[in-house]
Amino acid sequence: MKKIFLISFLVLSTFSSIAQVSIDNVTKEELLEKQNRAFPTSGAVIVDEKNKVYFDINLRDGNFISGEEVTRKIKLYKEQDLSKLSFTIPYFVRGAYAEDVAIDEVYVYSLVNNEITKTKITSFESKKEGDYREKGVDFTKIPNIPEGSIITYRYKKLSENLDVLPEWFIQGDLPKQRSIYTMRIPTYFTYQMIQTGSQKIASNESIIDVKYGNGLLDSNTIKTLEKTLVALNVSAFSEEVLVDNAANYINKVRFDLSSVQFPGSKQQQVLGTKQTFFENLQKNKRYWKEILNDRYYRKQISQLDLSAKSDLEKADLILNYLQKEVTWNGMYGIYPENGLKSTYLRGQGNTADINLMLISMLRYVGLDANPALVSTRSNGKKKEWQGMYYNNLIAVLQSEGSYYFLDASSKNASIGVIPIDNLNGVVTMFSDKEGTKDLISTPAFVSSRKENYQLEFKPNGSLTGTAIHAYDNYEAFFVKEKFSFMGRFKYIKELEFVNPGLSVHNFVLNDNRTVDKNIARISFGVNKPNGSFSFNNKFFVNLFQFYDGKSNPFVTDNRLYPIDFAFPNSYTYSVSLLIPKGYKVDVLPDDLEIKDADSGVSAQVKYTRKNNRIEVIVGLLKSKAVIEPEYYENVKQVYNSFYNKLQEQITIEVELE
C-alpha cells in the first residue's frame, strides 16, 4: 500500500520554487460594489481564479509527484447564491495513486460600520468512504455572510498520478472574470492538451530552469516548461434538461501524459493511439486465456437445455443463468479485476469480469461472441484519443448478420437491452483473431410505455378504479431497475406522492422477458377522493391527472445542446371514465394531432364518447433518441401544444329530466 510522503513545506506551505500569490487584497470599493460590470445580473461572480499545477520530488522514493494549488476570490452580490460558493475536493488516500489535500486561507470579508472585517473560516466539511475522501467548505452553514461579502480561499492537492494532470474547468456554476491555469512540467514529460468548448484562451509558454526537491536533493536544475493559459469573462455553465452528460459541453481543458523521456534513455510512448491500444489488447495472451478457460463452469452450462434452440434462445438461457450466479460490484472496467474463475466462485466482480465470462460461456456453446469497449454516458463522449477513452466492457453476439448487445452486470438486462449508461453512441468490438469494428449502441427500435385507467366517477367527486401499466424493452428495463432499487413499499409511495390524494392498493408487478423483448406489467387499484373539484353544482375532472410528466420540460427560449432521450420511445396514456346515472358531460374538448418530421416528435389527444363512458387516448412519440438543438423550436411547439391540452378538463353536471 503506497502512501505519499508529505512534508510540511510541500503541503502546508507551498511547492518548491513557486511563490505564493496573495489573495488577501480586498478593498472597500469591491465590497461596496452592487453589481458586476461584466455580469450585472449574476448573484455571485468569481473575480479571480488561479490554478497552478507543478511537479516536485517525493523525498521518500525520489519519484516525481504532481501538485495542484487553487485560489479563488468570489464576490457575493445576492444572498440566495451563497450555496454556489461552496466547494468540495475529492481524493483517494490509497491505491495505485495516493493523494492528499490541505485547505487553508479561507476568509470572509465584509463591511461593518464602514470598516473591513476579516473572518477566518476553520469549519470544514469532510467525508470518508473506504479509500475515498472529500474535504470542502459549505458556506451555507457559516453564519453572518451578508450580501456584498467577498470570500477568498486556497487549497492544495498532491497526487502520485502523473498520467492525467488536474483538468482546468474554465466554466462552472458561477461566471468568472478571470481564470488562469499555470503549469510547470519538467521537459521529460510531454502532455496532450484537449479543449472542450469554444471559450477563447490566451496562451504563452517558456522553458525555465527549476531545481526540484526544494534544494534538499543534490541534483542539477531541470529544464521545465512553464505554460500559462488565461480565460477572461467566462459565463456560467447553463444547465439544460435531457442532456446526456453536461461534461460533454462544459468549457474545460484536459491534459493526458503522451510520452516520457529521461536523460540518456529512449522516449517511451504512454498514450499511444487507438490502433496501437487495440493491437496490444489483441496480443494480450493473458486476456484471451481468461476467456478460453471454461473448466470451472462446464458442468453447470452442460446442464442447461440448449438442444434445438436458436442462437438467441441459447444466449438468453446463458445470460439468465449468469445473471443469477454473479452480482456486479458496482465498478466499471475493461480489464478483469478478480479473474473470471475467481469472480464465478465468489459470485461478484466488475463489468469486465462478468461480461468476459459471459463471452466465454457463449463461445463454449458455439456462439460467435466478442467483447466491445464503451465510454459510458457518465464517462462522457471523447472527441480525441485520450486516457480513459473507454471505461466499460460489454458483450456482442453476432447471429445471422445481426449484432446484439448483452450485459450480464444488470439483473434486468436482456438481449439487445443493456444498462442505459452504455447508450453513448459508438462502441468498439474487437476479437483475438480479427480487427475492430465500431457499432452504434443507440437503439433503432422504439420502446413503449402504455398506461390504461378504468375509472368511475362518484357523485361525491371521487375517482375509483384500476390501472394497468405495460412496458417493453428499455421502458421495461427502466421500471425494473427502479423497482429493484426502491423496493415495493417506496415504489408505491412514490406513485401516491406524485398524485396527491391517491391511494394505491392491490399492487402487482409482473416481471418477464422473451428472447426478443424485455417486458414489465404493473396493475393496481385506484382510489382518489379529490379526483375532481366542484363549483356551482358542477364537477370538473382532469382526465390527465395520472399522466407521468406533470410539466413541460421545454420552456426556455433557446437550446444550446442536443436533446437526449437515450432511446426512441412512445408513451400511450388512456382513460375510460364511467359517468353515473343522472349525470352528463355535454361538451368534450377538441382533439389534437401534431407531428414534426424533422425532430421525429409527434403528439395526439383523442376523445370519444361511448354510452355513459368518456374515453381519451393520449400518445407522445419520440422516434429519435437524440435531437439536435437546431430543431429545438420544432420540439418546443409540439410540447407546448401537447401540454396545453393536458390542462383541459371535462365538466360533469346533474342531468335534468
XYZ file of C-alpha atoms in Angstrom:
657
model
C 0.000 0.000 0.000
C 1.520 3.269 -1.105
C 1.431 6.493 0.815
C 2.615 9.924 -0.214
C 5.499 11.200 1.863
C 4.039 14.537 2.892
C 6.314 17.141 4.357
C 5.189 20.459 5.723
C 6.843 22.659 3.152
C 5.049 20.726 0.388
C 1.510 20.678 1.737
C 1.071 23.362 4.337
C 3.332 25.955 2.810
C 3.884 25.637 -0.921
C 5.583 23.596 -3.563
C 9.215 24.110 -4.372
C 10.271 27.197 -6.296
C 6.708 28.572 -6.601
C 5.966 31.851 -4.895
C 2.679 32.268 -3.053
C 0.179 34.630 -4.656
C -1.608 36.776 -2.115
C -5.391 36.631 -2.104
C -5.540 38.951 0.902
C -6.245 42.016 -1.234
C -9.787 43.279 -0.711
C -10.822 46.931 -0.928
C -13.843 48.908 0.274
C -14.694 49.701 -3.324
C -15.012 45.980 -4.074
C -17.184 45.358 -1.022
C -19.460 48.309 -1.861
C -19.975 47.173 -5.455
C -23.666 46.323 -6.016
C -23.372 44.522 -9.333
C -20.637 43.126 -11.506
C -19.785 45.111 -14.608
C -19.217 42.061 -16.797
C -22.108 40.023 -15.327
C -24.644 42.561 -13.959
C -27.438 40.005 -13.352
C -25.316 37.419 -11.525
C -25.767 36.889 -7.798
C -22.130 35.864 -7.344
C -19.027 36.125 -9.523
C -15.561 34.599 -9.318
C -13.471 37.735 -9.636
C -10.179 35.885 -9.880
C -9.223 32.214 -10.080
C -5.715 30.789 -10.262
C -4.947 27.121 -10.889
C -1.296 26.114 -10.520
C -0.029 22.666 -11.422
C 3.596 21.708 -10.922
C 5.860 18.793 -10.170
C 8.121 18.077 -7.236
C 10.160 15.210 -5.852
C 8.735 12.719 -3.378
C 11.606 12.564 -0.883
C 10.549 9.078 0.218
C 11.363 7.355 -3.076
C 12.774 10.069 -5.334
C 9.901 9.854 -7.826
C 8.043 12.818 -9.240
C 4.671 13.789 -7.824
C 2.245 16.427 -9.061
C 0.793 19.249 -7.042
C -2.214 21.466 -7.616
C -2.888 24.783 -5.913
C -6.206 26.575 -6.437
C -7.020 30.079 -5.203
C -10.318 31.883 -5.706
C -11.695 35.302 -4.905
C -15.502 35.453 -5.088
C -17.886 38.383 -4.735
C -21.358 37.646 -3.315
C -23.979 40.057 -4.664
C -27.156 38.166 -3.706
C -27.551 36.028 -0.613
C -29.606 33.364 -2.437
C -26.500 32.448 -4.463
C -24.394 31.701 -1.375
C -24.671 27.938 -1.912
C -22.854 28.276 -5.250
C -19.719 29.391 -3.404
C -19.376 26.070 -1.550
C -16.722 23.660 -2.822
C -15.681 20.025 -2.388
C -12.345 18.374 -3.224
C -12.439 14.592 -3.848
C -9.355 12.402 -3.404
C -8.172 8.857 -2.654
C -5.786 8.085 0.194
C -4.709 4.639 -1.013
C -4.374 2.665 -4.199
C -2.087 2.953 -7.194
C -2.132 6.746 -6.974
C -2.453 8.067 -3.433
C -3.500 11.679 -2.879
C -3.729 14.220 -0.078
C -5.475 17.576 0.326
C -4.926 20.624 2.523
C -7.299 23.611 2.772
C -6.031 26.916 4.094
C -6.696 30.635 3.988
C -10.493 30.564 3.893
C -11.657 34.081 4.727
C -14.849 36.125 4.581
C -14.506 39.893 4.099
C -17.402 42.242 4.784
C -18.111 45.844 5.749
C -19.165 46.598 9.338
C -19.626 50.269 10.241
C -17.811 51.153 7.032
C -14.762 49.155 8.130
C -13.446 45.956 6.531
C -13.781 42.905 8.764
C -11.892 39.703 8.024
C -13.209 36.418 9.416
C -11.211 33.203 9.179
C -13.220 30.045 8.469
C -11.977 26.933 10.238
C -15.049 24.691 9.912
C -14.510 22.266 7.032
C -16.784 19.538 5.677
C -15.336 16.036 5.325
C -16.461 12.632 4.099
C -14.938 9.146 4.291
C -15.992 6.069 2.331
C -13.306 3.394 2.266
C -10.290 4.867 0.470
C -12.377 7.766 -0.854
C -12.261 11.150 0.881
C -13.749 14.608 0.478
C -12.837 17.949 2.001
C -14.571 21.240 1.447
C -16.478 24.206 2.816
C -20.262 24.614 2.894
C -20.744 28.363 3.164
C -24.497 27.991 3.799
C -23.629 26.558 7.235
C -21.478 29.545 8.161
C -23.426 32.365 9.858
C -23.197 36.066 9.098
C -22.131 36.142 5.463
C -24.070 39.184 4.228
C -24.631 40.312 0.662
C -21.645 42.216 -0.656
C -19.128 39.955 1.094
C -16.006 38.662 -0.614
C -14.809 35.115 0.036
C -11.238 34.014 -0.619
C -9.744 30.568 -0.205
C -6.811 28.407 -1.177
C -6.381 24.640 -1.245
C -3.629 22.267 -2.322
C -3.730 18.715 -3.581
C -0.875 16.235 -4.015
C -1.067 13.182 -6.262
C 1.211 10.387 -7.418
C -0.799 10.153 -10.643
C 1.168 11.723 -13.482
C -0.895 10.110 -16.266
C -3.511 12.875 -16.145
C -2.969 16.371 -14.789
C -5.794 18.213 -12.997
C -8.369 19.406 -15.516
C -8.923 23.108 -15.977
C -12.655 23.635 -15.658
C -12.942 27.008 -17.320
C -16.692 27.053 -16.735
C -18.623 26.295 -13.579
C -21.731 27.269 -11.641
C -20.535 30.871 -11.389
C -19.283 33.287 -14.061
C -15.597 34.176 -13.910
C -13.957 37.496 -14.669
C -10.584 35.818 -14.956
C -9.345 32.241 -14.748
C -5.657 31.372 -15.046
C -4.109 27.922 -15.386
C -0.326 27.751 -14.951
C 1.675 24.560 -15.290
C 5.354 23.861 -14.609
C 6.304 20.496 -16.049
C 9.806 19.021 -16.435
C 10.541 18.638 -20.138
C 10.972 14.907 -19.520
C 7.170 14.728 -19.694
C 5.027 15.597 -22.720
C 1.290 16.102 -22.301
C -1.512 16.177 -24.848
C -3.863 19.121 -24.339
C -7.534 18.687 -25.313
C -10.004 21.563 -25.096
C -13.765 21.106 -24.912
C -15.915 24.095 -25.808
C -15.244 27.282 -27.746
C -14.019 29.615 -24.997
C -11.171 31.837 -26.216
C -7.911 31.155 -24.378
C -4.742 33.247 -24.352
C -1.563 31.207 -24.035
C 2.137 31.753 -23.522
C 4.987 29.426 -22.613
C 8.711 29.357 -21.992
C 11.470 26.994 -20.861
C 12.985 27.798 -17.470
C 15.457 26.137 -15.107
C 13.967 24.699 -11.909
C 15.662 22.862 -9.058
C 13.325 20.267 -7.555
C 13.130 18.799 -4.066
C 13.234 22.300 -2.563
C 17.010 22.213 -2.847
C 17.339 19.299 -0.422
C 18.446 16.911 -3.151
C 21.905 17.042 -4.646
C 20.641 17.475 -8.185
C 21.071 19.778 -11.114
C 18.402 22.106 -12.338
C 15.921 20.619 -14.807
C 14.629 22.271 -17.940
C 10.966 22.938 -17.256
C 8.061 24.011 -19.430
C 6.140 26.900 -17.890
C 2.842 27.363 -19.686
C 0.109 29.836 -18.765
C -3.462 29.768 -20.074
C -5.858 32.650 -19.457
C -9.622 32.936 -19.998
C -11.493 36.204 -19.440
C -15.175 36.937 -18.821
C -16.341 33.326 -18.801
C -20.102 32.890 -18.496
C -21.525 30.348 -16.052
C -22.387 26.949 -17.475
C -26.074 26.778 -18.391
C -27.735 23.564 -17.258
C -30.310 22.088 -19.631
C -32.764 19.238 -19.175
C -32.378 15.950 -21.049
C -28.638 16.190 -21.679
C -26.524 13.028 -21.916
C -23.670 14.426 -19.804
C -23.028 18.094 -19.062
C -19.278 17.392 -19.077
C -19.513 16.894 -22.857
C -20.315 20.591 -23.307
C -18.726 22.498 -20.440
C -15.647 24.544 -21.370
C -12.576 22.772 -19.977
C -9.056 21.631 -20.832
C -7.699 18.136 -20.215
C -4.039 17.059 -20.067
C -3.006 13.435 -20.797
C 0.554 12.156 -20.496
C 1.671 11.418 -24.045
C 5.326 10.399 -23.647
C 8.240 10.310 -21.203
C 11.960 10.635 -21.967
C 14.539 10.849 -19.205
C 18.155 11.839 -19.969
C 20.098 9.027 -21.598
C 17.024 6.904 -22.333
C 14.692 6.354 -25.250
C 11.344 8.060 -25.480
C 8.511 5.974 -24.055
C 5.078 6.411 -25.600
C 2.437 6.402 -22.882
C -0.781 7.458 -24.569
C -0.259 5.798 -27.930
C -3.124 5.652 -30.411
C -6.438 3.874 -30.620
C -4.931 1.474 -33.160
C -1.934 0.541 -31.004
C -4.193 0.195 -27.956
C -6.316 -2.472 -29.644
C -3.309 -4.155 -31.229
C -1.799 -4.593 -27.767
C -5.111 -5.822 -26.392
C -5.455 -8.376 -29.172
C -1.919 -9.643 -28.481
C -2.503 -9.880 -24.731
C -2.413 -13.664 -24.227
C -3.451 -13.479 -20.573
C -6.572 -11.527 -21.574
C -7.738 -14.160 -24.042
C -6.586 -17.062 -21.874
C -9.172 -15.958 -19.315
C -11.886 -16.290 -21.967
C -10.643 -19.687 -23.169
C -10.693 -21.195 -19.671
C -14.042 -22.993 -19.393
C -13.277 -25.746 -16.879
C -14.896 -24.063 -13.886
C -18.378 -23.771 -15.438
C -18.588 -26.652 -17.948
C -20.718 -28.867 -15.728
C -23.289 -26.163 -14.961
C -23.624 -24.955 -18.565
C -23.913 -28.538 -19.810
C -26.982 -28.960 -17.593
C -28.845 -26.197 -19.451
C -31.290 -27.461 -22.072
C -29.771 -25.964 -25.219
C -30.887 -28.636 -27.677
C -32.956 -27.490 -30.663
C -32.526 -23.883 -29.570
C -31.760 -20.899 -31.797
C -28.690 -18.746 -31.220
C -30.750 -16.125 -29.407
C -32.503 -18.712 -27.251
C -29.153 -20.217 -26.230
C -27.756 -16.784 -25.474
C -30.816 -15.872 -23.399
C -30.528 -19.039 -21.284
C -26.837 -18.434 -20.596
C -27.388 -14.731 -19.885
C -30.176 -15.566 -17.449
C -28.013 -18.203 -15.736
C -25.063 -15.855 -15.265
C -27.283 -13.018 -14.009
C -28.453 -15.319 -11.213
C -24.986 -16.610 -10.340
C -22.878 -13.433 -10.336
C -23.551 -9.938 -8.992
C -21.974 -6.703 -10.181
C -19.785 -4.981 -7.567
C -20.669 -1.526 -8.908
C -17.339 -0.969 -10.682
C -16.836 -0.483 -14.413
C -13.767 -1.958 -16.060
C -12.211 -3.004 -19.352
C -9.852 -5.455 -17.634
C -10.772 -8.256 -15.211
C -10.360 -7.204 -11.610
C -10.512 -10.576 -9.882
C -10.092 -13.039 -12.751
C -13.057 -14.852 -14.292
C -12.815 -18.078 -12.301
C -12.447 -16.207 -9.029
C -15.401 -13.982 -9.946
C -17.541 -17.033 -10.690
C -16.647 -18.741 -7.416
C -17.063 -15.563 -5.345
C -20.236 -14.542 -7.166
C -19.128 -10.934 -7.616
C -16.989 -8.876 -9.990
C -16.684 -5.780 -12.136
C -18.259 -5.440 -15.585
C -15.194 -6.857 -17.361
C -15.109 -9.896 -15.050
C -18.787 -10.616 -15.653
C -19.093 -9.893 -19.366
C -15.847 -11.619 -20.371
C -17.211 -14.650 -18.523
C -20.449 -14.293 -20.488
C -18.442 -14.219 -23.734
C -16.534 -17.311 -22.620
C -19.781 -19.194 -21.937
C -21.349 -18.106 -25.224
C -18.274 -19.264 -27.128
C -18.291 -22.548 -25.196
C -21.718 -23.407 -26.663
C -20.595 -22.443 -30.168
C -21.866 -18.880 -30.449
C -19.992 -16.007 -32.080
C -19.408 -13.596 -29.191
C -16.800 -10.890 -28.686
C -16.044 -8.084 -26.239
C -16.791 -4.444 -27.020
C -15.437 -1.396 -25.234
C -17.644 1.523 -24.257
C -17.252 5.034 -22.963
C -20.348 5.230 -20.783
C -22.612 8.258 -20.680
C -21.227 9.057 -17.226
C -17.674 8.876 -18.640
C -18.598 11.236 -21.464
C -18.042 11.345 -25.201
C -14.444 11.650 -26.347
C -13.556 13.688 -29.426
C -9.901 12.637 -29.426
C -7.953 9.627 -28.222
C -7.071 10.078 -24.552
C -6.669 8.265 -21.267
C -9.909 6.642 -20.052
C -11.260 6.823 -23.604
C -13.083 3.605 -22.716
C -14.196 2.678 -19.216
C -16.544 -0.271 -19.674
C -16.830 -3.629 -21.422
C -19.949 -5.355 -22.748
C -20.553 -8.455 -24.886
C -21.621 -8.562 -28.527
C -23.329 -11.591 -30.066
C -23.276 -11.959 -33.837
C -26.004 -14.107 -35.375
C -27.416 -14.251 -38.910
C -25.779 -10.977 -39.899
C -27.036 -9.001 -36.900
C -25.268 -7.751 -33.784
C -26.833 -7.961 -30.326
C -25.524 -6.223 -27.209
C -25.506 -8.102 -23.894
C -24.538 -7.056 -20.376
C -24.860 -9.558 -17.529
C -23.837 -6.991 -14.897
C -27.510 -5.987 -14.602
C -30.111 -8.497 -13.419
C -32.717 -6.706 -15.544
C -30.874 -6.604 -18.877
C -31.824 -8.822 -21.801
C -30.640 -9.470 -25.344
C -30.387 -6.069 -27.018
C -31.410 -4.203 -23.858
C -28.418 -3.196 -21.749
C -27.896 -0.640 -18.950
C -28.709 2.833 -20.240
C -25.306 4.231 -19.223
C -23.863 2.217 -22.140
C -26.007 4.026 -24.725
C -23.429 6.633 -25.633
C -23.106 6.436 -29.398
C -20.266 4.220 -30.621
C -18.906 1.021 -29.056
C -15.843 -0.764 -30.435
C -15.997 -4.537 -30.820
C -12.735 -6.486 -31.059
C -11.571 -10.091 -31.093
C -8.400 -12.119 -30.767
C -8.488 -13.121 -34.442
C -9.926 -10.178 -36.356
C -9.671 -6.397 -36.230
C -12.022 -3.896 -34.629
C -15.500 -2.819 -35.649
C -17.395 0.254 -34.477
C -21.073 -0.330 -33.718
C -23.825 2.117 -32.772
C -25.191 1.412 -29.301
C -28.186 3.747 -29.641
C -31.250 1.532 -30.224
C -33.090 1.837 -33.525
C -36.270 0.250 -32.145
C -38.923 2.112 -30.167
C -39.518 1.175 -26.528
C -43.118 1.591 -25.459
C -44.973 2.565 -22.332
C -48.732 2.074 -22.137
C -50.860 3.138 -19.194
C -54.581 2.478 -19.012
C -57.001 3.656 -16.312
C -60.525 2.259 -15.976
C -62.188 4.758 -13.645
C -65.608 5.530 -12.229
C -66.755 8.986 -11.181
C -68.654 9.019 -7.887
C -71.312 11.631 -7.000
C -69.109 12.755 -4.093
C -66.439 13.789 -6.615
C -64.049 10.887 -6.037
C -62.489 8.577 -8.631
C -62.102 4.823 -8.180
C -60.981 2.042 -10.479
C -57.983 0.098 -11.712
C -54.779 0.854 -13.587
C -52.629 -1.316 -15.833
C -49.157 -0.163 -16.920
C -47.385 -2.169 -19.627
C -43.763 -1.554 -20.622
C -41.399 -3.140 -23.107
C -37.686 -3.057 -23.928
C -35.885 -0.050 -22.397
C -39.050 1.264 -20.756
C -39.401 -2.129 -19.043
C -35.722 -2.142 -18.109
C -36.040 1.312 -16.545
C -39.062 0.276 -14.444
C -37.376 -2.941 -13.268
C -34.198 -1.107 -12.294
C -36.212 1.491 -10.403
C -38.262 -1.173 -8.625
C -35.111 -3.152 -7.726
C -33.561 -0.027 -6.236
C -36.620 1.326 -4.392
C -38.477 -1.806 -3.384
C -42.242 -2.337 -3.371
C -43.119 -0.014 -0.481
C -41.198 3.037 -1.752
C -42.332 2.459 -5.322
C -45.991 2.597 -4.235
C -45.364 5.618 -2.029
C -43.837 7.483 -4.954
C -46.936 6.754 -7.074
C -49.038 8.283 -4.311
C -46.653 11.189 -3.718
C -46.728 12.450 -7.314
C -50.541 12.207 -7.263
C -51.615 13.903 -4.002
C -54.687 12.246 -2.548
C -54.203 8.987 -4.472
C -54.432 5.715 -2.564
C -52.910 2.651 -4.267
C -53.980 -0.895 -3.370
C -53.617 -4.431 -4.774
C -50.287 -3.545 -6.380
C -48.774 -6.308 -8.572
C -45.595 -6.242 -10.690
C -45.148 -8.954 -13.320
C -41.519 -9.159 -14.431
C -40.928 -11.102 -17.619
C -38.924 -11.220 -20.822
C -38.780 -13.125 -24.084
C -35.831 -13.736 -26.376
C -36.602 -10.582 -28.342
C -38.383 -8.369 -25.813
C -37.988 -7.133 -22.235
C -41.419 -6.858 -20.593
C -42.893 -5.461 -17.376
C -46.529 -5.127 -16.317
C -47.917 -3.316 -13.275
C -51.514 -3.355 -12.061
C -53.068 -1.654 -9.050
C -56.308 -0.318 -7.638
C -57.021 3.420 -7.635
C -58.934 5.498 -5.099
C -58.713 9.287 -5.192
C -61.230 11.228 -3.065
C -60.029 14.535 -4.528
C -60.205 13.374 -8.137
C -62.339 16.395 -9.073
C -63.369 19.761 -7.726
C -66.869 21.184 -7.670
C -68.294 24.640 -8.200
C -71.867 25.795 -8.690
C -73.219 22.214 -8.759
C -70.720 21.178 -11.426
C -67.733 18.838 -11.195
C -64.517 19.480 -13.092
C -62.298 16.485 -13.847
C -58.845 16.490 -15.425
C -58.533 13.138 -17.170
C -54.741 13.584 -17.370
C -54.113 13.883 -13.643
C -52.333 10.495 -13.564
C -50.153 11.290 -16.571
C -46.466 10.921 -15.666
C -44.863 14.188 -16.669
C -46.659 16.996 -14.921
C -44.716 19.838 -16.511
C -43.358 20.724 -19.922
C -39.549 20.245 -19.946
C -39.055 22.594 -22.911
C -39.889 26.111 -21.771
C -36.637 28.016 -22.361
C -36.379 30.360 -25.334
C -33.455 28.548 -26.929
C -31.305 25.450 -26.652
C -27.525 25.031 -26.755
C -27.083 21.261 -26.516
C -28.738 18.222 -28.149
C -31.913 16.845 -26.582
C -31.096 13.323 -25.428
C -33.892 10.841 -24.686
C -31.345 7.943 -24.561
C -33.597 5.715 -26.697
C -36.608 6.150 -29.036
C -39.802 5.764 -27.041
C -43.550 6.098 -27.130
C -45.895 6.862 -24.251
C -49.575 5.976 -24.620
C -51.942 7.033 -21.840
C -55.644 6.227 -21.887
C -58.567 6.783 -19.533
C -62.066 5.371 -19.648
C -64.313 7.237 -17.207
C -67.731 5.840 -16.255
C -70.312 8.590 -15.675
C -73.017 7.516 -13.174
C -76.687 7.597 -13.989
C -78.191 11.039 -13.521
C -75.041 12.889 -14.624
C -73.855 14.043 -18.017
C -70.946 15.561 -19.944
C -72.265 17.915 -22.601
C -69.124 19.022 -24.406
C -65.805 17.270 -24.959
C -62.599 19.229 -25.618
C -61.213 19.287 -29.145
C -58.801 16.608 -30.332
C -55.161 17.304 -31.089
C -52.788 15.836 -33.644
C -49.410 17.422 -34.256
C -46.285 15.986 -35.834
C -42.834 17.269 -36.703
C -40.862 15.203 -39.207
C -37.505 16.905 -38.601
C -37.372 16.131 -34.882
C -39.369 12.898 -35.049
C -41.694 14.094 -32.264
C -45.462 13.735 -32.557
C -48.395 14.011 -30.160
C -52.092 13.300 -30.259
C -55.090 13.572 -27.946
C -58.380 11.975 -28.986
C -61.706 11.983 -27.107
C -64.615 9.612 -27.677
C -67.996 9.084 -26.056
C -69.381 5.554 -25.673
C -72.779 5.499 -23.996
C -72.091 6.572 -20.419
C -68.304 6.465 -20.771
C -65.903 9.236 -21.710
C -62.633 7.978 -23.152
C -59.426 9.752 -24.037
C -56.252 8.402 -25.625
C -53.008 10.345 -25.430
C -49.923 9.496 -27.459
C -46.449 11.034 -27.382
C -43.866 9.567 -29.765
C -40.150 10.389 -29.788
C -38.848 8.370 -32.722
C -35.285 9.708 -32.403
C -33.052 9.172 -29.390
C -31.142 12.411 -29.972
C -32.430 15.671 -31.466
C -30.018 18.398 -32.498
C -30.564 21.874 -30.993
C -31.417 23.341 -34.416
C -34.781 21.559 -34.142
C -35.483 22.744 -30.605
C -38.145 25.236 -31.698
C -39.997 22.438 -33.522
C -39.927 20.246 -30.419
C -40.989 23.148 -28.243
C -44.046 23.849 -30.414
C -45.182 20.214 -30.243
C -44.715 20.070 -26.474
C -46.413 23.430 -25.874
C -49.497 22.350 -27.820
C -49.493 18.964 -26.113
C -49.113 20.244 -22.547
C -51.752 22.913 -23.099
C -54.186 20.100 -23.921
C -53.214 18.267 -20.739
C -54.541 21.195 -18.697
C -58.065 20.823 -20.082
C -60.919 19.372 -18.055
C -64.321 17.897 -18.683
C -67.398 19.216 -16.878
C -69.808 16.789 -15.220
C -73.197 18.063 -14.130
C -76.537 16.733 -12.991
C -78.719 15.653 -15.883
C -82.096 17.382 -15.639
C -85.142 15.313 -16.507
